[in-house]
Tab-separated table of C-alpha atoms and ligand atoms in Angstrom:
chain	number	residue	atom	x	y	z
A	437	MET	CA	71.527	136.051	124.728
A	438	ALA	CA	73.669	138.030	122.275
A	439	ASN	CA	73.994	136.079	118.605
A	440	ALA	CA	78.038	136.203	118.819
A	441	ASP	CA	77.798	135.790	122.529
A	442	LEU	CA	76.159	132.206	121.638
A	443	MET	CA	78.979	130.990	119.238
A	444	ASP	CA	81.888	131.715	121.162
A	445	LYS	CA	79.647	129.271	124.207
A	446	LEU	CA	78.775	126.853	121.087
A	447	VAL	CA	83.082	126.626	120.401
A	448	SER	CA	83.878	126.801	123.711
A	449	LEU	CA	81.347	124.207	124.977
A	450	ALA	CA	82.837	122.297	122.229
A	451	LYS	CA	85.802	122.265	123.448
A	452	ARG	CA	85.721	121.819	126.410
A	453	ARG	CA	82.898	118.753	126.963
A	454	GLY	CA	85.156	117.189	124.275
A	455	PHE	CA	82.253	117.781	121.354
A	456	VAL	CA	85.094	119.177	118.556
A	457	PHE	CA	88.366	120.296	118.702
A	458	GLN	CA	90.626	122.204	116.017
A	459	SER	CA	92.957	120.700	114.097
A	460	SER	CA	96.036	120.083	115.241
A	461	GLU	CA	96.041	122.382	117.287
A	462	ILE	CA	99.276	122.090	119.291
A	463	TYR	CA	100.806	123.061	115.734
A	464	GLY	CA	98.993	125.735	116.059
A	465	GLY	CA	95.292	124.682	113.762
A	466	ALA	CA	94.871	123.697	110.318
A	467	GLY	CA	93.020	126.413	108.290
A	468	SER	CA	89.802	125.803	108.986
A	469	VAL	CA	89.036	121.865	109.888
A	470	TRP	CA	88.924	120.160	112.404
A	471	ASP	CA	88.062	117.706	114.741
A	472	TYR	CA	85.067	115.486	117.048
A	473	GLY	CA	86.045	114.529	119.722
A	474	PRO	CA	84.289	111.038	121.933
A	475	LEU	CA	80.970	113.443	122.475
A	476	GLY	CA	81.463	115.200	118.493
A	477	VAL	CA	81.072	111.659	116.689
A	478	GLU	CA	78.031	110.102	118.557
A	479	LEU	CA	75.832	113.279	117.563
A	480	LYS	CA	77.299	112.714	114.387
A	481	ARG	CA	76.849	109.389	113.806
A	482	ASN	CA	73.922	109.631	115.021
A	483	LEU	CA	72.691	112.494	112.564
A	484	LYS	CA	73.853	109.776	110.321
A	485	ASP	CA	72.616	106.628	110.886
A	486	ARG	CA	69.771	108.409	111.533
A	487	TRP	CA	69.410	109.925	107.858
A	488	TRP	CA	70.376	106.093	106.678
A	489	SER	CA	68.618	105.078	108.553
A	490	SER	CA	65.125	107.067	106.853
A	491	MET	CA	66.741	107.438	103.275
A	492	VAL	CA	67.672	103.613	102.796
A	493	HIS	CA	66.267	101.077	105.297
A	494	GLN	CA	62.933	102.466	105.352
A	495	ARG	CA	62.521	102.778	101.816
A	496	ASP	CA	62.604	100.222	99.199
A	497	ASP	CA	63.660	103.014	96.415
A	498	ILE	CA	66.388	103.717	97.550
A	499	GLU	CA	69.702	102.748	97.724
A	500	GLY	CA	72.802	102.886	99.738
A	501	LEU	CA	76.500	103.791	97.790
A	502	ASP	CA	79.947	104.205	99.744
A	503	ALA	CA	82.187	105.291	96.613
A	504	ALA	CA	86.085	106.660	97.034
A	505	ILE	CA	87.110	109.913	96.938
A	506	LEU	CA	89.518	109.595	94.303
A	507	MET	CA	88.088	109.549	90.795
A	508	HIS	CA	89.136	109.318	87.410
A	509	PRO	CA	90.570	112.826	86.396
A	510	ARG	CA	88.269	113.215	82.931
A	511	VAL	CA	84.706	113.526	85.357
A	512	TRP	CA	85.176	116.424	87.061
A	513	GLU	CA	86.318	117.677	83.548
A	514	VAL	CA	83.401	116.422	82.463
A	515	SER	CA	80.536	117.066	85.205
A	516	GLY	CA	81.719	120.780	84.433
A	517	HIS	CA	83.815	121.488	87.597
A	518	VAL	CA	87.666	122.137	85.754
A	519	GLU	CA	85.839	124.694	84.200
A	520	GLY	CA	83.258	126.046	86.353
A	521	PHE	CA	84.116	125.250	90.458
A	522	THR	CA	85.091	128.704	90.947
A	523	ASP	CA	84.546	131.493	93.379
A	524	PRO	CA	85.919	135.033	93.108
A	525	LEU	CA	89.078	136.519	94.405
A	526	ILE	CA	88.931	139.255	95.600
A	527	GLU	CA	92.875	139.799	97.948
A	528	CYS	CA	93.641	143.670	99.741
A	529	THR	CA	96.408	145.538	98.232
A	530	SER	CA	97.083	146.382	101.957
A	531	CYS	CA	96.873	143.521	104.040
A	532	HIS	CA	97.661	140.568	101.576
A	533	ARG	CA	93.985	138.612	102.926
A	534	ARG	CA	92.218	137.706	100.452
A	535	PHE	CA	88.326	137.502	100.524
A	536	ARG	CA	85.063	135.798	98.501
A	537	ALA	CA	84.421	139.210	96.040
A	538	ASP	CA	80.507	138.455	96.658
A	539	LEU	CA	80.471	138.124	100.366
A	540	PRO	CA	78.442	140.982	102.015
A	541	GLU	CA	81.065	141.467	104.290
A	542	VAL	CA	83.324	143.249	101.506
A	543	ALA	CA	80.129	144.845	99.550
A	544	GLY	CA	81.283	148.252	100.572
A	545	GLY	CA	84.513	147.640	99.376
A	546	GLN	CA	86.306	148.027	102.729
A	547	CYS	CA	88.622	145.549	103.786
A	548	PRO	CA	87.044	143.341	106.828
A	549	THR	CA	90.453	143.143	108.186
A	550	CYS	CA	92.494	145.940	107.792
A	551	GLY	CA	89.521	148.714	106.865
A	552	THR	CA	91.273	149.687	103.469
A	553	LYS	CA	89.127	150.937	101.887
A	554	GLY	CA	89.786	150.541	97.761
A	555	ALA	CA	92.274	148.240	97.759
A	556	PHE	CA	91.311	145.541	96.712
A	557	THR	CA	92.341	143.586	93.229
A	558	ALA	CA	90.376	142.888	90.400
A	559	PRO	CA	88.882	139.458	91.205
A	560	ARG	CA	89.867	135.944	89.690
A	561	MET	CA	88.458	133.386	89.385
A	562	PHE	CA	90.200	130.751	91.684
A	563	ASN	CA	89.268	126.891	91.359
A	564	LEU	CA	87.561	125.058	94.707
A	565	MET	CA	89.213	121.562	94.119
A	566	PHE	CA	92.545	120.442	95.723
A	567	LYS	CA	94.260	118.511	93.628
A	568	THR	CA	97.054	115.675	94.103
A	569	PHE	CA	99.353	113.175	91.693
A	570	MET	CA	97.944	109.653	91.323
A	571	GLY	CA	101.608	106.689	91.611
A	572	PRO	CA	104.911	108.351	91.980
A	573	VAL	CA	105.477	111.149	88.990
A	574	GLU	CA	104.575	114.652	89.404
A	575	ASP	CA	103.036	115.700	86.873
A	576	SER	CA	100.195	116.877	84.584
A	577	SER	CA	99.069	113.501	83.436
A	578	ALA	CA	98.517	112.231	86.323
A	579	THR	CA	96.979	115.025	88.267
A	580	VAL	CA	93.494	114.009	90.168
A	581	TYR	CA	91.198	115.787	92.048
A	582	ILE	CA	89.779	114.664	95.420
A	583	ARG	CA	86.141	115.326	95.342
A	584	PRO	CA	84.177	118.203	96.239
A	585	GLU	CA	80.961	116.640	96.604
A	586	THR	CA	80.047	113.043	96.980
A	587	ALA	CA	76.958	113.708	94.040
A	588	GLN	CA	79.437	112.349	90.502
A	589	GLY	CA	79.735	108.900	92.516
A	590	ILE	CA	76.848	108.120	92.394
A	591	TYR	CA	76.510	109.219	88.506
A	592	VAL	CA	79.180	106.673	87.064
A	593	ASN	CA	77.321	104.420	89.399
A	594	PHE	CA	74.081	104.339	87.902
A	595	LEU	CA	73.830	101.104	85.583
A	596	ASN	CA	76.036	99.595	87.730
A	597	VAL	CA	73.429	100.059	91.030
A	598	GLN	CA	70.495	100.163	88.780
A	599	GLY	CA	71.392	96.869	87.257
A	600	ALA	CA	72.860	94.962	90.883
A	601	ALA	CA	69.387	95.980	92.937
A	602	ARG	CA	67.216	95.027	90.479
A	603	GLN	CA	65.803	98.735	90.611
A	604	GLN	CA	63.677	100.355	88.352
A	605	VAL	CA	63.171	104.510	87.604
A	606	PRO	CA	62.485	106.641	90.255
A	607	PHE	CA	64.801	104.938	92.468
A	608	GLY	CA	67.793	107.420	94.005
A	609	ILE	CA	70.845	106.299	95.301
A	610	ALA	CA	71.780	108.190	98.374
A	611	GLN	CA	75.830	108.203	100.142
A	612	ILE	CA	78.116	109.790	102.668
A	613	GLY	CA	80.926	110.308	102.696
A	614	LYS	CA	84.131	113.318	103.145
A	615	ALA	CA	83.759	116.067	100.397
A	616	PHE	CA	86.904	118.999	100.357
A	617	ARG	CA	86.453	122.565	99.059
A	618	ASN	CA	89.431	125.010	99.033
A	619	GLU	CA	87.502	127.100	100.245
A	620	ILE	CA	88.309	131.526	99.563
A	621	THR	CA	87.119	131.708	103.537
A	622	PRO	CA	86.341	129.383	105.569
A	623	GLY	CA	84.384	130.045	108.948
A	624	ASN	CA	81.738	130.178	111.388
A	625	PHE	CA	83.168	127.179	113.391
A	626	ILE	CA	82.457	124.002	111.267
A	627	PHE	CA	79.987	126.084	109.256
A	628	ARG	CA	81.876	126.108	106.205
A	629	THR	CA	85.499	124.209	106.141
A	630	ARG	CA	87.825	123.032	103.988
A	631	GLU	CA	86.888	118.839	104.153
A	632	PHE	CA	83.509	117.930	105.248
A	633	GLU	CA	81.016	115.660	104.718
A	634	GLN	CA	77.858	115.200	102.946
A	635	ALA	CA	75.004	113.034	103.291
A	636	GLU	CA	73.625	112.916	99.677
A	637	MET	CA	70.200	111.176	98.121
A	638	GLN	CA	69.985	111.736	94.296
A	639	PHE	CA	66.458	110.472	92.994
A	640	PHE	CA	65.980	109.178	89.597
A	641	VAL	CA	63.462	109.707	87.155
A	642	LYS	CA	61.437	109.750	84.311
A	643	PRO	CA	62.045	113.181	82.626
A	644	GLY	CA	58.695	115.066	83.219
A	645	THR	CA	57.778	113.751	85.748
A	646	ASP	CA	60.951	115.780	87.177
A	647	GLU	CA	58.969	118.915	88.748
A	648	GLU	CA	56.552	116.647	90.777
A	649	TRP	CA	59.352	115.071	92.523
A	650	PHE	CA	60.948	117.690	93.337
A	651	GLU	CA	58.050	118.928	95.052
A	652	LYS	CA	57.688	116.012	96.501
A	653	TRP	CA	61.249	115.792	97.963
A	654	MET	CA	62.322	119.640	99.324
A	655	HIS	CA	58.558	118.347	102.093
A	656	VAL	CA	59.936	115.349	103.219
A	657	ARG	CA	63.426	116.893	103.755
A	658	MET	CA	61.632	119.824	105.875
A	659	GLU	CA	59.918	116.536	108.161
A	660	TRP	CA	62.655	114.898	108.317
A	661	HIS	CA	64.501	118.289	109.453
A	662	LYS	CA	61.998	119.112	111.916
A	663	ASP	CA	61.513	115.773	113.230
A	664	LEU	CA	65.075	115.850	113.873
A	665	GLY	CA	63.460	118.352	116.729
A	666	ILE	CA	64.998	122.445	115.281
A	667	ARG	CA	62.164	124.398	116.147
A	668	PRO	CA	60.235	125.053	112.561
A	669	GLU	CA	60.649	128.922	112.893
A	670	LYS	CA	64.269	128.610	112.109
A	671	LEU	CA	63.839	127.150	109.433
A	672	ARG	CA	62.468	127.842	105.763
A	673	PHE	CA	63.084	127.447	102.052
A	674	HIS	CA	65.523	129.611	99.983
A	675	GLU	CA	64.650	129.621	96.055
A	676	HIS	CA	68.262	130.410	94.178
A	677	GLY	CA	67.593	133.466	91.577
A	678	PRO	CA	69.030	132.656	88.018
A	679	ASP	CA	72.594	134.506	89.210
A	680	GLU	CA	72.339	131.657	92.096
A	681	LEU	CA	71.189	128.197	90.267
A	682	ALA	CA	74.662	126.135	89.689
A	683	HIS	CA	75.337	125.336	86.472
A	684	TYR	CA	74.201	122.023	86.287
A	685	ALA	CA	70.970	122.911	87.866
A	686	LYS	CA	67.240	123.804	86.694
A	687	LYS	CA	65.344	124.634	90.472
A	688	ALA	CA	67.625	124.400	93.602
A	689	TYR	CA	66.432	125.282	96.792
A	690	ASP	CA	68.318	126.004	100.140
A	691	VAL	CA	66.878	124.364	102.987
A	692	GLU	CA	68.110	127.043	105.595
A	693	TYR	CA	68.283	127.858	109.592
A	694	GLU	CA	68.706	130.952	111.486
A	695	PHE	CA	72.641	130.146	112.701
A	696	PRO	CA	73.161	133.010	114.901
A	697	PHE	CA	75.391	134.573	112.557
A	698	GLY	CA	72.227	134.462	109.850
A	699	TRP	CA	69.835	133.120	108.127
A	700	LYS	CA	72.144	130.266	105.777
A	701	GLU	CA	71.709	127.499	104.044
A	702	PHE	CA	72.916	123.389	105.533
A	703	GLU	CA	71.399	121.351	102.708
A	704	GLY	CA	70.553	121.673	98.899
A	705	ILE	CA	67.256	120.363	96.898
A	706	HIS	CA	68.520	120.827	93.760
A	707	ASN	CA	66.856	119.649	90.034
A	708	ARG	CA	69.870	118.697	87.533
A	709	THR	CA	68.408	118.147	85.008
A	710	ASP	CA	69.632	114.944	82.812
A	711	PHE	CA	73.366	117.122	82.788
A	712	ASP	CA	75.602	114.562	84.651
A	713	LEU	CA	74.433	111.916	83.119
A	714	SER	CA	74.411	112.862	79.802
A	715	ARG	CA	77.499	114.241	79.752
A	716	HIS	CA	79.073	111.463	81.486
A	717	GLN	CA	77.507	109.416	78.354
A	718	GLU	CA	79.121	111.692	75.743
A	719	TYR	CA	82.077	112.061	76.983
A	720	SER	CA	82.725	108.029	78.290
A	721	GLY	CA	80.866	106.979	75.231
A	722	LYS	CA	79.033	104.299	77.243
A	723	ARG	CA	75.250	104.570	77.601
A	724	LEU	CA	73.322	105.778	80.945
A	725	GLU	CA	70.281	105.683	79.171
A	726	TYR	CA	67.617	104.059	81.790
A	727	ILE	CA	65.094	101.384	79.222
A	728	ASP	CA	61.694	101.377	80.668
A	729	PRO	CA	60.670	97.297	81.475
A	730	VAL	CA	57.520	97.836	80.485
A	731	THR	CA	57.451	100.672	77.611
A	732	ASN	CA	60.812	99.619	76.361
A	733	GLU	CA	61.250	103.273	75.954
A	734	ARG	CA	65.097	104.927	76.263
A	735	TYR	CA	65.559	108.070	78.132
A	736	VAL	CA	68.259	109.345	80.296
A	737	PRO	CA	66.404	109.989	83.637
A	738	TYR	CA	66.652	113.175	85.683
A	739	VAL	CA	68.589	113.717	88.604
A	740	ILE	CA	66.974	115.367	92.114
A	741	GLU	CA	69.293	115.679	94.411
A	742	THR	CA	69.184	116.687	98.476
A	743	SER	CA	72.512	117.567	99.393
A	744	MET	CA	72.818	118.186	103.144
A	745	GLY	CA	76.496	119.393	105.311
A	746	VAL	CA	76.909	116.799	108.079
A	747	ASP	CA	78.625	119.250	109.786
A	748	ARG	CA	76.396	122.254	109.263
A	749	ALA	CA	74.072	120.297	109.650
A	750	ALA	CA	75.974	119.228	113.606
A	751	LEU	CA	76.132	122.341	114.027
A	752	VAL	CA	72.352	123.853	113.380
A	753	LEU	CA	71.820	120.676	116.081
A	754	LEU	CA	74.328	121.798	118.715
A	755	ALA	CA	72.666	125.954	117.864
A	756	ASP	CA	68.586	125.407	117.916
A	757	ALA	CA	69.244	123.147	121.135
A	758	TYR	CA	71.612	125.332	123.700
A	759	ARG	CA	70.109	126.873	126.335
A	760	GLU	CA	70.895	128.831	129.496
A	761	GLU	CA	68.477	128.587	132.440
A	762	GLU	CA	67.216	128.893	135.540
A	763	VAL	CA	67.023	126.891	138.162
A	764	GLU	CA	66.522	126.931	142.004
A	765	GLY	CA	68.666	130.629	141.752
A	766	GLU	CA	71.487	128.745	139.321
A	767	THR	CA	72.222	129.210	135.635
A	768	ARG	CA	72.507	125.812	134.335
A	769	VAL	CA	73.239	125.543	130.118
A	770	VAL	CA	71.280	122.723	128.541
A	771	LEU	CA	72.111	121.126	125.464
A	772	GLY	CA	68.175	120.163	125.152
A	773	LEU	CA	68.551	117.655	122.184
A	774	LYS	CA	65.837	115.098	120.926
A	775	PRO	CA	67.200	111.260	122.969
A	776	ALA	CA	67.732	109.669	120.106
A	777	LEU	CA	70.520	112.357	119.451
A	778	ALA	CA	72.417	112.375	122.890
A	779	PRO	CA	75.403	111.831	122.056
A	780	THR	CA	75.305	109.768	126.143
A	781	LYS	CA	71.722	108.899	126.732
A	782	VAL	CA	71.984	107.764	130.789
A	783	GLY	CA	73.495	109.470	133.760
A	784	VAL	CA	74.299	106.866	136.506
A	785	PHE	CA	75.170	108.416	139.899
A	786	PRO	CA	75.711	106.460	143.294
A	787	LEU	CA	74.511	108.736	145.622
A	788	ILE	CA	77.111	108.035	147.876
A	789	LYS	CA	79.938	105.341	148.374
A	790	LYS	CA	78.325	103.428	150.980
A	791	GLU	CA	75.398	100.725	151.438
A	792	GLY	CA	76.582	98.755	148.403
A	793	MET	CA	75.427	102.073	146.685
A	794	PRO	CA	78.151	102.014	144.044
A	795	GLU	CA	77.561	98.014	143.415
A	796	LEU	CA	73.891	98.615	142.446
A	797	ALA	CA	74.875	101.295	139.740
A	798	GLU	CA	78.312	99.592	138.655
A	799	LYS	CA	75.280	96.765	137.587
A	800	LEU	CA	73.072	99.108	135.928
A	801	HIS	CA	76.280	101.358	133.908
A	802	ALA	CA	77.303	97.638	133.029
A	803	ASP	CA	73.752	96.755	132.103
A	804	LEU	CA	72.872	100.295	130.090
A	805	ARG	CA	76.197	99.480	128.045
A	806	SER	CA	75.359	95.381	127.075
A	807	ALA	CA	72.221	97.579	125.940
A	808	ALA	CA	74.324	99.050	123.770
A	809	ILE	CA	72.626	102.314	125.148
A	810	PRO	CA	75.407	104.860	126.321
A	811	SER	CA	75.696	106.082	129.903
A	812	PHE	CA	78.173	107.448	131.777
A	813	TYR	CA	79.173	106.779	135.065
A	814	ASP	CA	79.858	109.563	138.075
A	815	VAL	CA	81.308	109.579	141.416
A	816	SER	CA	82.485	112.751	141.817
A	817	GLY	CA	80.995	115.451	143.292
A	818	GLN	CA	77.937	116.983	144.807
A	819	ILE	CA	74.481	115.681	143.216
A	820	GLY	CA	73.656	119.355	141.791
A	821	ARG	CA	77.056	119.510	139.939
A	822	ARG	CA	76.306	115.829	138.445
A	823	TYR	CA	73.238	116.858	136.392
A	824	ARG	CA	74.450	120.274	135.284
A	825	ARG	CA	77.601	118.134	133.660
A	826	GLN	CA	75.319	115.934	131.987
A	827	ASP	CA	72.589	119.177	131.458
A	828	GLU	CA	74.805	121.043	129.145
A	829	VAL	CA	75.946	118.063	127.165
A	830	GLY	CA	72.092	117.065	126.337
A	831	THR	CA	71.844	114.095	128.563
A	832	PRO	CA	68.214	113.433	128.530
A	833	TRP	CA	68.075	111.251	132.113
A	834	CYS	CA	69.935	110.914	135.033
A	835	VAL	CA	69.833	107.779	137.200
A	836	THR	CA	70.454	108.164	140.738
A	837	ILE	CA	71.215	105.315	143.631
A	838	ASP	CA	70.205	105.967	146.974
A	839	GLY	CA	69.844	104.547	150.160
A	840	ASP	CA	65.859	103.084	149.419
A	841	THR	CA	67.728	101.170	145.864
A	842	VAL	CA	69.740	99.522	149.032
A	843	LYS	CA	66.387	98.536	150.373
A	844	ASP	CA	64.132	97.855	147.377
A	845	GLY	CA	65.723	98.066	144.174
A	846	THR	CA	64.063	101.104	142.879
A	847	VAL	CA	65.718	104.389	140.934
A	848	THR	CA	65.229	107.548	140.697
A	849	ILE	CA	65.381	109.080	137.300
A	850	ARG	CA	65.689	113.014	135.705
A	851	ASP	CA	64.339	113.801	133.431
A	852	ARG	CA	66.589	116.620	132.064
A	853	ASP	CA	63.611	119.064	130.899
A	854	THR	CA	61.114	118.714	132.777
A	855	LEU	CA	63.058	118.077	135.853
A	856	GLN	CA	60.308	115.285	137.276
A	857	GLN	CA	61.768	112.289	139.015
A	858	VAL	CA	60.108	109.326	138.848
A	859	ARG	CA	61.192	106.014	141.133
A	860	VAL	CA	61.693	102.945	139.056
A	861	ALA	CA	62.822	99.453	139.671
A	862	SER	CA	66.781	99.152	137.868
A	863	ASP	CA	66.743	96.344	136.643
A	864	LYS	CA	63.735	97.576	134.180
A	865	VAL	CA	65.647	100.695	133.953
A	866	VAL	CA	67.472	99.661	130.433
A	867	ALA	CA	63.886	98.817	129.155
A	868	TRP	CA	62.052	101.862	129.886
A	869	VAL	CA	64.596	103.512	128.150
A	870	ARG	CA	64.478	101.838	124.828
A	871	GLU	CA	61.380	102.807	125.408
A	872	ARG	CA	62.086	106.049	124.949
A	873	LEU	CA	64.444	106.306	122.510
A	874	ALA	CA	61.888	104.666	120.283
A	875	SER	CA	59.571	107.329	120.764
B	700	LIG	P1	77.931	127.905	100.257
B	700	LIG	O1	76.737	128.317	99.192
B	700	LIG	O2	77.890	127.755	101.384
B	700	LIG	O3	78.997	127.340	99.916
B	700	LIG	P2	76.739	124.761	98.242
B	700	LIG	O4	75.274	125.915	97.698
B	700	LIG	O5	78.393	125.278	97.340
B	700	LIG	O6	77.079	126.757	99.319
B	700	LIG	P3	76.559	122.297	97.945
B	700	LIG	O7	77.139	122.003	96.927
B	700	LIG	O8	74.283	122.654	97.573
B	700	LIG	O9	76.778	123.996	98.412
B	700	LIG	O10	76.945	121.671	99.211
B	700	LIG	C1	75.463	121.223	99.867
B	700	LIG	C2	75.135	120.571	101.032
B	700	LIG	O11	77.452	120.661	101.344
B	700	LIG	C3	75.327	122.285	102.033
B	700	LIG	O12	74.049	123.050	102.711
B	700	LIG	C4	76.598	122.994	102.891
B	700	LIG	O13	75.740	122.209	104.094
B	700	LIG	C5	77.537	121.200	102.641
B	700	LIG	N1	78.855	122.477	102.657
B	700	LIG	C6	79.337	123.311	101.305
B	700	LIG	N2	79.977	122.998	101.476
B	700	LIG	C7	81.005	123.383	102.958
B	700	LIG	C8	81.949	124.173	103.073
B	700	LIG	N3	82.469	124.674	102.710
B	700	LIG	N4	81.790	123.255	104.859
B	700	LIG	C9	80.660	122.673	105.437
B	700	LIG	N5	79.644	122.423	104.127
B	700	LIG	C10	79.419	122.446	103.078
């Protein structure tokens, strides 16, 4: 399948089946903003829950935080974002479309929209932060920024969390939340948007141990991505060269995935040194040092950051899981999502509407629901069509209730990937599914 086709197919499947809709579609859509539908919100939640569980619940050296999106405007001056969070912007003087000057599409000096050559303006730096006003007066003293990263909320709370949770360095703070960037050239569906979600973790370490921790986190994060079921050959690291490093970073690696439009970053791992904490300490006048309880040594910790875009990671999951295959002379579309990530876990199908089958099927569906296992009850159409509808949204198991169920209480469970069918007692289905979801 051509790569461009894959993106078109994903966008269309996502809309048709309720993963992702364009924001404000009835008004023609809002520029590069997307809404997650019933299945998309489940996929994203499963991804975030898995991240939260591995970062916060399964470790005792990381605490959670949910900081506000709006912060004191000084935060963004001190962090360097007001001055430095910019991209070079050029405009085609023929069609007036604007582009990011550092994108490969414009490298030859030709406008990708109208084809005119040599008509770009000189680049000017464009700040990516959205601004608004706090309070009723719209003047410059009331300007606030809508956060472009969740990290700063963690830095300003470093000592609050450390004290309240009685943590000792090395420890981390994790947060999932919205971030906003007024991107010049958004696109590729949910890859680059103006409103998105980040799952970030800032790990505070003693200076001098930062390189070792950086290596550890690179390893942990790559293994985590592989454990999502992403094909390992589609994952790689990319090290930032000196011209790519952000103003705060000593070292940075991107975790990249081979999207249909090429190898691109979906998580950044950064050694942010003591840049942020030192700057906040200097400009707020509040000490942000850590005092080692054993040696009484005082220092500003270094920070190793892991910053994953949740929407980009969701796109990785969709792109990696999508496949088309021939089954019994028919093409079927399958989203081969890991069961724990799939939005719906079980399809429940009474074979025909007689002999008590619907009642048994409804009972099983209700049992699954009360066990908080998302299940979809479907009575309409040929059984093959019901399977296809679940295959294309990644439902790992479909249960059919047939004549034998009425006689002996067993049902057939069919596996999405192997197509194998097993017979299981209807009252054991919840346990059967639970067991497989846990693995
Ligand atoms: P890029 O180079 O693609 O603009 P970045 O290097 O600016 O990304 P970071 O600041 O490191 O990105 O942000 C961490 C993560 O947040 C990225 O790996 C990505 O997954 C996500 N992210 C950043 N910008 C966007 C965006 N506009 N839309 C969706 N996700 C984004």
